[in-house]
XYZ file of C-alpha atoms in Angstrom:
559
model
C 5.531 4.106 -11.096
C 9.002 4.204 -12.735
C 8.642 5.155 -16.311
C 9.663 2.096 -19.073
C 12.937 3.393 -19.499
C 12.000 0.630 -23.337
C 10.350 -2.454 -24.014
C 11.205 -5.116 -26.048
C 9.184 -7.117 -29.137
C 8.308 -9.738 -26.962
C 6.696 -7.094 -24.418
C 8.966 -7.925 -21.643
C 10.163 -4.355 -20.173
C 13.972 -2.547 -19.584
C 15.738 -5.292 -21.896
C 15.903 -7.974 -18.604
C 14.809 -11.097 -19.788
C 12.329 -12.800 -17.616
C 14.146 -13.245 -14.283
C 12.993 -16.838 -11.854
C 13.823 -15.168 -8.229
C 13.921 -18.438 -6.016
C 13.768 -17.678 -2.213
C 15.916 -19.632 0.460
C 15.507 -19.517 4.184
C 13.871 -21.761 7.050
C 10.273 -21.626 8.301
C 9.121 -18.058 9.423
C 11.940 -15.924 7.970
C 9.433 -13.752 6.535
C 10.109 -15.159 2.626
C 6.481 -14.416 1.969
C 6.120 -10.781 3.227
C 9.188 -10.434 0.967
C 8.010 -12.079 -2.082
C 4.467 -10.460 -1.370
C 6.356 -7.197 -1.115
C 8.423 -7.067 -4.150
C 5.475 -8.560 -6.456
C 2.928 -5.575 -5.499
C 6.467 -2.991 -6.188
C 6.932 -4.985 -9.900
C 3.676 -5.031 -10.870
C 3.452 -1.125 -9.997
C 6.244 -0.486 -12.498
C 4.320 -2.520 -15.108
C 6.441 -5.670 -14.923
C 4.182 -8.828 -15.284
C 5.355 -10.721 -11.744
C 3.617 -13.669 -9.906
C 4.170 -15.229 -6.583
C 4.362 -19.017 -6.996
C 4.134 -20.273 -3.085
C 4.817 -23.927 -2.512
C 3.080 -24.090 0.843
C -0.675 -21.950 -0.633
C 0.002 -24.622 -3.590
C 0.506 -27.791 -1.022
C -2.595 -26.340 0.589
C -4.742 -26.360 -2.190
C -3.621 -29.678 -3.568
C -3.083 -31.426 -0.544
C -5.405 -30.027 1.873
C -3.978 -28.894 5.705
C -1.367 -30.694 7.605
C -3.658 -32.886 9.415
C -4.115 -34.623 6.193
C -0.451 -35.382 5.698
C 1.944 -37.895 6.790
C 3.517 -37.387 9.843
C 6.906 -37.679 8.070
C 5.844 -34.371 5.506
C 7.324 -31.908 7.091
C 10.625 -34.145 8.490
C 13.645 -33.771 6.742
C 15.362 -37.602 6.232
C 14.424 -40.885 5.512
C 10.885 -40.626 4.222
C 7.709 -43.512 3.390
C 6.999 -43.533 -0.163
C 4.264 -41.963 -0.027
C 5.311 -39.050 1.554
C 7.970 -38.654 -1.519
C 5.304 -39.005 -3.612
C 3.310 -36.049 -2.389
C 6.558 -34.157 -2.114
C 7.364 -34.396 -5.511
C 3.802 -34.510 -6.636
C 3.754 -30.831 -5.275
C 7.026 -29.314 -6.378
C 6.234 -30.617 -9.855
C 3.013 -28.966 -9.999
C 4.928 -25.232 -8.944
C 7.312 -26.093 -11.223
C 4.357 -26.296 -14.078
C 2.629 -23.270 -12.435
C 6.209 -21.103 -13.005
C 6.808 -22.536 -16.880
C 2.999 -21.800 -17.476
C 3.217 -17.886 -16.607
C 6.250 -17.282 -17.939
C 5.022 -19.052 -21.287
C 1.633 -16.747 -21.222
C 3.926 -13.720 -21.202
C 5.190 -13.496 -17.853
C 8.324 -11.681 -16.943
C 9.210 -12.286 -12.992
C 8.040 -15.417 -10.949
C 9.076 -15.226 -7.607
C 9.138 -18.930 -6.107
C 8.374 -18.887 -2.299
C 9.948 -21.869 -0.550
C 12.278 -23.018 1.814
C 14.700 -24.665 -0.769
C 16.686 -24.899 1.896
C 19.122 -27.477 0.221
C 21.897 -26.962 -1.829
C 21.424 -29.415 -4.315
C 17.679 -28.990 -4.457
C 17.933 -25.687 -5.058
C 20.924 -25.672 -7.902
C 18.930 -28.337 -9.834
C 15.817 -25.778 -9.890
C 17.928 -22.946 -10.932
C 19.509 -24.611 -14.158
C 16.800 -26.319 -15.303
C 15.012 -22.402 -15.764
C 18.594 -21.338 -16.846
C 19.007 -23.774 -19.365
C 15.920 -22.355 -21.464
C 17.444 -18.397 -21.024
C 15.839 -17.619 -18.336
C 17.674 -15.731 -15.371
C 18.047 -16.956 -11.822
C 18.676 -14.806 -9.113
C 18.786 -16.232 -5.648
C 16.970 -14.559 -2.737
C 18.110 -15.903 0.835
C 16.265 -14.553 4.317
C 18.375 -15.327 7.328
C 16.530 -14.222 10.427
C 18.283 -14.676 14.366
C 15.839 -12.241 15.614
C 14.009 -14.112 18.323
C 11.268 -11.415 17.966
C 10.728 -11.112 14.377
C 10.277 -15.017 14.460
C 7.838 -15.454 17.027
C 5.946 -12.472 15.549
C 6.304 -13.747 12.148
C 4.778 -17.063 13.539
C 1.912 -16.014 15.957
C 1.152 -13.229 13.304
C 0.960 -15.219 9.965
C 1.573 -19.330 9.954
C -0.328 -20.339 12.975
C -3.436 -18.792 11.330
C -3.312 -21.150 8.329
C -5.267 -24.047 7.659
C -2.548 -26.048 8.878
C -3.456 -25.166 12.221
C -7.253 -24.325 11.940
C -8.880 -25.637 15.320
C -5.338 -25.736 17.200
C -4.337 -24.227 20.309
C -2.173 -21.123 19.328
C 0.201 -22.245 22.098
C 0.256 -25.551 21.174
C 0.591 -24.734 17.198
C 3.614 -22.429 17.715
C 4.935 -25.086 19.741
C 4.699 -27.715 16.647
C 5.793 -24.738 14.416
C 9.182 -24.608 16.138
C 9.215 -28.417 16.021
C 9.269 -28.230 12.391
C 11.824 -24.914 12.108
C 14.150 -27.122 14.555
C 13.913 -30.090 11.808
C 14.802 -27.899 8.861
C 17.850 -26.490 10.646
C 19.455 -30.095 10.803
C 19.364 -30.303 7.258
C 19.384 -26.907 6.196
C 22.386 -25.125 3.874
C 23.083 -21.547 3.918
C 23.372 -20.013 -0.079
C 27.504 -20.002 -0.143
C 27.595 -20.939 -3.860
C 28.217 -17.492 -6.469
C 26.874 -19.488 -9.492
C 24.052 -16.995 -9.478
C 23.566 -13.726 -8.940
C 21.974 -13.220 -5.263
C 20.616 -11.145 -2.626
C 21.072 -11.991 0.868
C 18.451 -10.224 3.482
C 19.163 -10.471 7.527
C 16.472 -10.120 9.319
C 13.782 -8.862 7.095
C 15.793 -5.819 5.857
C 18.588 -4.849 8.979
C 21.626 -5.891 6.292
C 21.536 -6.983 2.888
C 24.424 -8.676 0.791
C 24.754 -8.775 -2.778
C 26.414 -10.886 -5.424
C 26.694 -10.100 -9.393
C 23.476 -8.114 -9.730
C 23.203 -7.047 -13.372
C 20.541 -4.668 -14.963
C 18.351 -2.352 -14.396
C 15.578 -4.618 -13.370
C 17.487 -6.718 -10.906
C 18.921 -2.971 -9.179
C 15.478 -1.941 -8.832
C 14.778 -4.825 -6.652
C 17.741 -4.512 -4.679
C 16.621 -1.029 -4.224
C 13.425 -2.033 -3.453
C 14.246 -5.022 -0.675
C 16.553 -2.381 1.048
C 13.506 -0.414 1.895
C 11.346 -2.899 3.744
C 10.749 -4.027 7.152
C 7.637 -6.597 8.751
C 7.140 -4.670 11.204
C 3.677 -4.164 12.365
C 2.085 -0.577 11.865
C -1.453 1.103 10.373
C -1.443 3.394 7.567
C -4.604 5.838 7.283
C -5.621 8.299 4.534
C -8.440 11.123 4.754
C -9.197 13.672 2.424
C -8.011 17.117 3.391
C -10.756 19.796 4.394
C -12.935 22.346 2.537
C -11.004 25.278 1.308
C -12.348 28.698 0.665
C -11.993 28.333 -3.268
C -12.781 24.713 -3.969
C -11.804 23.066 -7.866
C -8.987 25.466 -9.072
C -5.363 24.269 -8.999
C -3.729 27.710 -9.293
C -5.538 28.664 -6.302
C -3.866 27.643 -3.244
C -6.369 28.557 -0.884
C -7.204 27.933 2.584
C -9.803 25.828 4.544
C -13.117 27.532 5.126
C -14.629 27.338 8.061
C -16.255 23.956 7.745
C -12.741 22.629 6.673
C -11.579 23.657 9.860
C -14.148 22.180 11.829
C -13.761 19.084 9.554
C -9.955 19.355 10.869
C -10.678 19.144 14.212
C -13.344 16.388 13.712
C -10.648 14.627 11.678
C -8.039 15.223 14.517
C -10.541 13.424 16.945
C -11.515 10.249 15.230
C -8.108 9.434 14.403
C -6.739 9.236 17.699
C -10.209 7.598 18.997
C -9.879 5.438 16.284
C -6.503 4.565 16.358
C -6.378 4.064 20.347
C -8.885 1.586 20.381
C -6.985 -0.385 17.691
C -3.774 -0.778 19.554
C -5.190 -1.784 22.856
C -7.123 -3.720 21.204
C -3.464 -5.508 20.137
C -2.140 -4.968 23.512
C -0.436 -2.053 22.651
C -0.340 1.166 24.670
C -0.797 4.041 22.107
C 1.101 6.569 24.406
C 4.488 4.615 23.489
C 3.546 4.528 19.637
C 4.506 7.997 17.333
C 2.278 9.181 14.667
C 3.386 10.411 11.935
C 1.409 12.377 9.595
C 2.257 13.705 5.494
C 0.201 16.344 3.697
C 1.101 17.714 0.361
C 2.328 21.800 0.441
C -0.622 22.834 -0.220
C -2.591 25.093 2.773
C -5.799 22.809 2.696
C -4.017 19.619 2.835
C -1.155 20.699 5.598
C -3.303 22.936 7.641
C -5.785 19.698 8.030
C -2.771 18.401 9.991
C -2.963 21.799 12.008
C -5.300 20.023 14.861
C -2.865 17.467 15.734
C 0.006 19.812 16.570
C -1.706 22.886 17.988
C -5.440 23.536 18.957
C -6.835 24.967 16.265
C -9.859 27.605 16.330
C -13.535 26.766 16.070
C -14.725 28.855 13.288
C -18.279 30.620 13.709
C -20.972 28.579 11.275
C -20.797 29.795 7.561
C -22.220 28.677 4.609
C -19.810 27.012 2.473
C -18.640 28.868 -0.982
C -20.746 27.221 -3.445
C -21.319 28.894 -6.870
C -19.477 31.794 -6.469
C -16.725 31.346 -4.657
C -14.859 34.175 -3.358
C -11.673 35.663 -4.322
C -8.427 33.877 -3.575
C -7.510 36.774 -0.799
C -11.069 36.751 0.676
C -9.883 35.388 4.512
C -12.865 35.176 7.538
C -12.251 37.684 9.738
C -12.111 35.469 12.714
C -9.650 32.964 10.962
C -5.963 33.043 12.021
C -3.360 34.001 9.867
C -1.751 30.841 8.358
C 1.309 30.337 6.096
C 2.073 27.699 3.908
C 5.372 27.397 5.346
C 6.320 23.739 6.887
C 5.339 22.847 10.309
C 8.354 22.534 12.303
C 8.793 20.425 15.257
C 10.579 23.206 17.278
C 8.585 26.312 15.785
C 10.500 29.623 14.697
C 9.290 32.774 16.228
C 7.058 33.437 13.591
C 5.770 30.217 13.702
C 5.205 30.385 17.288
C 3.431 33.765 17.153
C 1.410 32.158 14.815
C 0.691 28.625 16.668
C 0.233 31.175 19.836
C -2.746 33.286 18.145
C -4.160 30.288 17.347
C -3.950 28.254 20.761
C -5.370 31.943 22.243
C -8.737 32.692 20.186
C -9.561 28.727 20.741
C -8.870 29.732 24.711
C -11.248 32.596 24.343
C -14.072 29.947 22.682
C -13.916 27.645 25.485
C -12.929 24.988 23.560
C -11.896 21.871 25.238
C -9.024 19.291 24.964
C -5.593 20.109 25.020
C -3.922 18.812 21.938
C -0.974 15.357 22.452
C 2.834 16.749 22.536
C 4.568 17.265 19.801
C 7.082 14.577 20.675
C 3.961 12.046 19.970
C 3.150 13.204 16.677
C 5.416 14.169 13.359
C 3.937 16.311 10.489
C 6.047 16.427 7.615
C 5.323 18.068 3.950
C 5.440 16.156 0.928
C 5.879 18.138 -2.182
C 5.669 15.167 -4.242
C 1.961 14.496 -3.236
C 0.253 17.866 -5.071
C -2.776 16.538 -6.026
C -2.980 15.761 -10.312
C -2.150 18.843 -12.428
C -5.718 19.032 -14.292
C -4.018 21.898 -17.254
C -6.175 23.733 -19.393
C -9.359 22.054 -17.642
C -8.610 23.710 -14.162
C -11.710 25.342 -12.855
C -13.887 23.431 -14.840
C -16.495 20.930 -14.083
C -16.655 17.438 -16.473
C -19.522 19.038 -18.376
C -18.308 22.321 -19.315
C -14.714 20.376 -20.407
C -16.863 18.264 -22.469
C -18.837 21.189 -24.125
C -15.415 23.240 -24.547
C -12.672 20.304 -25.425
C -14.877 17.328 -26.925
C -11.911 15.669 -28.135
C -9.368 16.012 -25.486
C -13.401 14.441 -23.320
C -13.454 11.796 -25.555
C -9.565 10.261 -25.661
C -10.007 11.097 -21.772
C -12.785 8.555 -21.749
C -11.359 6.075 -23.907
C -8.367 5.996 -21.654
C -8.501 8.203 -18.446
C -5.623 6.609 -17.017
C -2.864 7.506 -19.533
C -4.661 10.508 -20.970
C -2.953 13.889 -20.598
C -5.115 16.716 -21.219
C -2.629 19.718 -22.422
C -0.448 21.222 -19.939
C -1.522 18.825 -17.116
C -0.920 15.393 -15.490
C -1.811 12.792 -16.219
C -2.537 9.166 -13.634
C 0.362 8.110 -15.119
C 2.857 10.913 -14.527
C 1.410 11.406 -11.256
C 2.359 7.492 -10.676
C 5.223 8.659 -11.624
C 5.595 11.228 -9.585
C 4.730 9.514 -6.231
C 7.158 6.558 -6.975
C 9.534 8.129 -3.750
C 6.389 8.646 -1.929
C 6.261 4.721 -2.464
C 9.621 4.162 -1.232
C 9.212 6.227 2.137
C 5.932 4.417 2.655
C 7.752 0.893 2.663
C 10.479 2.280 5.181
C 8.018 4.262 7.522
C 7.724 2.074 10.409
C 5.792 4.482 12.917
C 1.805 4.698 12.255
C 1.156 6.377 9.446
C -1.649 9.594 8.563
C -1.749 10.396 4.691
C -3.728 13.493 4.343
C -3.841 14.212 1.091
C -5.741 14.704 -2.166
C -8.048 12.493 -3.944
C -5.837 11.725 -7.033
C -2.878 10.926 -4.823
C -4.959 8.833 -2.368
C -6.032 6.593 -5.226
C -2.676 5.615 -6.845
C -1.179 5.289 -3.094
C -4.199 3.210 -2.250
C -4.187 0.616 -5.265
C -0.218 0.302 -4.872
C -0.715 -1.046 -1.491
C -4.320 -3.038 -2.432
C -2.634 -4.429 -5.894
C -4.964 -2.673 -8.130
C -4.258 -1.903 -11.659
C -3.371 0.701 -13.020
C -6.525 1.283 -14.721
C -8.573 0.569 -12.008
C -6.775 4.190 -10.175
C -8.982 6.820 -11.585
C -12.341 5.478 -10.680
C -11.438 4.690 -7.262
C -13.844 7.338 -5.182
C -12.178 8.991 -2.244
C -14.811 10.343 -0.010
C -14.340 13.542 1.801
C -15.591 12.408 5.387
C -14.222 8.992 5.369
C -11.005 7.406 7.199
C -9.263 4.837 5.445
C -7.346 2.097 7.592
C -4.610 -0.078 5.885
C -2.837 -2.479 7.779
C 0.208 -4.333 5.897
C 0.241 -7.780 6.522
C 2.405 -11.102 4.967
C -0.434 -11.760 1.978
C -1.475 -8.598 1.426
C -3.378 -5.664 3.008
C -5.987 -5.766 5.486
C -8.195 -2.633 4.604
C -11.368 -0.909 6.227
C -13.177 2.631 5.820
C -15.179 4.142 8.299
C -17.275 7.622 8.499
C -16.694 10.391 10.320
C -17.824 13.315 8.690
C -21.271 14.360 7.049
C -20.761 18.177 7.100
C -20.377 20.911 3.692
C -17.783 19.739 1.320
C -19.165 15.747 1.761
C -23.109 16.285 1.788
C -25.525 19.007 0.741
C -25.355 21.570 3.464
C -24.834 18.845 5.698
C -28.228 17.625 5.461
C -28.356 13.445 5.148
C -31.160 11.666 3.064
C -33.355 9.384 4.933
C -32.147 5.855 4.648
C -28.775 7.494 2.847
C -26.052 4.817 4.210
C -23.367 7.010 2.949
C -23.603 9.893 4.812
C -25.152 11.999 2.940
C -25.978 13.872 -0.435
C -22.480 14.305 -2.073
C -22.223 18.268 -2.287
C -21.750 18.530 -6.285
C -19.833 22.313 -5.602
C -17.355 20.936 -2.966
C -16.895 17.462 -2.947
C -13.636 17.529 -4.830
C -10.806 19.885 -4.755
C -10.279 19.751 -8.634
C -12.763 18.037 -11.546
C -10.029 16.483 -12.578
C -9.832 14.483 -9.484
C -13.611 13.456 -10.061
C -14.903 10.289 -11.446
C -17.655 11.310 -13.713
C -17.287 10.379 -17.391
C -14.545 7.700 -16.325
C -14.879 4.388 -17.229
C -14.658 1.435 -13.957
C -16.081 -1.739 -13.627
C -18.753 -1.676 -10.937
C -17.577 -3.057 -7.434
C -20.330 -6.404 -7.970
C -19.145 -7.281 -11.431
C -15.563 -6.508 -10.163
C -16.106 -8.917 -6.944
C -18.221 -11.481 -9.246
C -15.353 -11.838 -11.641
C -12.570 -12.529 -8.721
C -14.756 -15.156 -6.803
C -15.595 -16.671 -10.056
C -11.666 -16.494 -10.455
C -10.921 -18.444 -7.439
C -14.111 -20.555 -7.501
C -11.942 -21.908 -11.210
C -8.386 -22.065 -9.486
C -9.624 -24.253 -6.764
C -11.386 -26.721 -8.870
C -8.100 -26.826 -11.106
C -5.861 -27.375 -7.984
C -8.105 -29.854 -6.430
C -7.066 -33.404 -5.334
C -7.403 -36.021 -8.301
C -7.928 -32.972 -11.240
């Protein structure tokens, strides 16, 4: 995350003030996936942020559109009681916005249409009045595409429309767009600073945007894009030397075969997902990112050239061998990029490599390079564990009890000497962040556990202290899809072999897979979880339903 550059007495970071960001823009011009968007960025760099949404309040308070007037949504001369509802509900997000910025809040974004001029300018002084700054945030949208998309993909599914005809409902949806537009203003004024987005990120225009805090949201907005595409993350393979940093080693032969196991559920995986959307995955590129190290890059290996099948070894356990100790029947590898158009050294290489899996009789050519991108990220090394490199959680208790127990007490900020800690690497991965947003192709992370975790609860919401106890199985595929409210997330096994289980051997009854390997199941200790503090996933879930079960009773009809 970007480091507090300072922080002021109040505890409102980088000196800004607490900042009311009001959107503007008709139905279905993707205001939400915008405010959605830039809360889960703001709350990564620490800043306190909440999404106020007029039609989730409306909702709650009101119930679905089949309860309301048929003049609600109708812009005009309205019944009285329609007027009453309207202002019963703007009220109430007004109350929600002075309530969180009085309980410490910094940045409430407030998702509406405000489509009126003098609707809107009576909002924004009210907040400005009491110090607080206003920044206007308009989405104009002519894209036919991104509209319909934006409609099928997010409003019709609402309660709004639950038991409707999807035809029918986008039909009524574009009733109600149509209605706005007769009455709707487009933000000309330059009262307030604002930001003006065309279609969900193509252009962006900007007016008197002061601070730090306020650029990093421009920044941020000028990165994003709705459209639709899956992001997975899987642990890289087994390497030869397993938990030492220094050691840059390369995958053993079980990480290879993991490779090629990984290569194959992806695309099996993946394939059945777009058709399954109407998609044909031939027309779709996948991209793939490892870190610069060999285990995590070489992982990617599969997808761009047929690797070898490695003859069965045991997997180095106890003592593992030395860092030049290679199999004899493994190819030579670099850790040099993997190009696109190969140089002739590359080629020899990719060549030797395409020849001794030839001489197996393996089977299945591998897809063109034009389908699939693998590019090197240096920024996602996995966490730089310093003087406790090579050494398991018990032996760094036994020989640093002090640096164990501040690790304990706070294993997210904690920096053990000469390493990382979650923080810096948050830090760290911050342009990682960035690309992520703008990557529009389907995305393969193959990385480390440390970096999975902080990439993970950036795109889930988590906080920050949640990251380190977040366990990143070797063996499993992680599927994130970005949608308007959030993430849609699911994990699914594919791999039981050495460096997930014990000798690849699965307990009876053992829905995970398998006996976690306690030699090989993590690159580095200081990637593991053991010794960290976490709140277990049924408290954790407990406390959130008990959460909502308490917000809907509070925004209930007549409380």
């Amino acid at each position: 995350m970007v480091a507090p550059l300072y922080t002021t007495a109040s505890g409102l970071l980088f000196h800004a003030g607490k900042i009311l960001v009001i959107t503007i823009g008709l139905p279905a011009r993707g205001k939400t996936h915008i405010s959605r968007a830039l809360e889960r960025y703001l709350r990564w760099m620490g800043v306190k942020t909440q999404v106020i949404s007029l039609g989730d309040y409306r909702r709650k308070t009101l119930g679905g559109a089949q309860k309301l007037p048929p003049d609600y949504f109708t812009l005009g001369e309205k019944s009285k009681e329609t007027i009453a509802l309207r202002k019963k509900t703007s009220d109430g997000c007004e109350k929600l916005i002075w309530d969180y910025f009085e309980a410490g809040g910094q940045v409430v974004i407030y998702d509406a249409n405000n489509g009126t001029k003098a609707a809107r300018q009576a909002l924004a002084e009210k907040f400005d009045k009491s110090g607080i700054h206003v920044v206007m945030l308009e989405s104009l949208c002519d894209n036919k595409e991104i509209i319909e998309a934006n409609i099928r993909g997010v409003k019709i599914s609402s309660p709004d429309y639950r038991g409707w005809d999807p035809d029918k409902a986008v039909e009524d949806y574009y009733h109600r767009i149509r209605d706005h537009e007769k009455y709707y203003e487009t933000l000309e004024e330059t009262t307030w600073p604002f930001i003006r987005i065309i279609n969900v990120g193509e252009k962006i225009i900007l007016n008197n945007i002061q601070g730090y805090l306020q650029s990093r949201i421009v920044f941020f907005l000028m990165n994003i894009h709705n459209k639709f595409r899956t992001i997975y993350f899987a642990r890289s393979g087994q390497s030869l030397i397993e938990h030492s940093y220094k050691a840059d080693s390369d995958l053993s032969p079980a990480g290879w075969e993991y490779a090629e196991r990984l290569k194959e559920y992806v695309l099996e995986r993946r394939a059945k997902s777009l058709e399954q959307r109407g998609i044909n995955p031939k027309e779709r590129k996948l991209v793939i990112w490892t870190s610069t190290r060999r285990r995590a890059h070489h992982t990617a290996w599969p997808f761009f050239v047929s690797a070898p099948q490695m003859p069965q070894q045991p997997a180095a356990k106890s003592n593992p061998p030395s860092s030049d100790a290679v199999p004899p029947t493994s190819p030579t590898l670099t850790s040099t990029t993997l190009p696109l158009s190969p140089s002739s050294s590359s080629i020899k290489s990719i060549s030797s490599i395409k020849s001794a899996r030839s001489s197996r009789g393996s089977k299945g050519p591998a897809p063109l390079p034009s389908q699939i991108k693998v590019v090197e990220k240096p920024q996602m090394l996995e966490i730089n564990p310093g003087i406790w490199d090579g050494l398991n959680p018990d032996q760094a208790k036994k020989y640093y009890p002090e640096d164990w127990d501040r690790f304990v007490k706070d294993p997210y900020s904690f920096r053990a000497p000469r390493a990382e800690s979650y923080h810096d690497l948050s830090v760290r991965l911050e342009p990682i962040l960035i690309e992520l947003e703008r990557e529009q192709e389907d995305l393969l992370i193959i990385g480390h556990a440390s970096v999975i975790r902080c990439l993970l609860a950036y795109l889930i919401g988590l906080p920050a202290s949640e990251i380190p106890a977040i366990e990143i199985a070797r063996g499993d595929l992680l599927e994130v899809v970005p949608a308007s409210y959030g993430v849609h997330s699911h994990a699914f096994h594919f791999w039981d072999g050495p460096g997930r289980s014990k000798d690849g051997v699965a307990d009876e009854g053992d829905v995970g897979g398998g006996v976690k390997d306690a030699n090989n199941f993590y690159e580095n200790y200081a990637e593991d979880t053991k010794g960290k503090r976490k709140v277990a996933t049924e408290e954790y879930a407990a406390v959130v339903a008990e959460a909502a079960r308490v917000a809907e009773v509070v925004n209930a009809p007549g409380h």
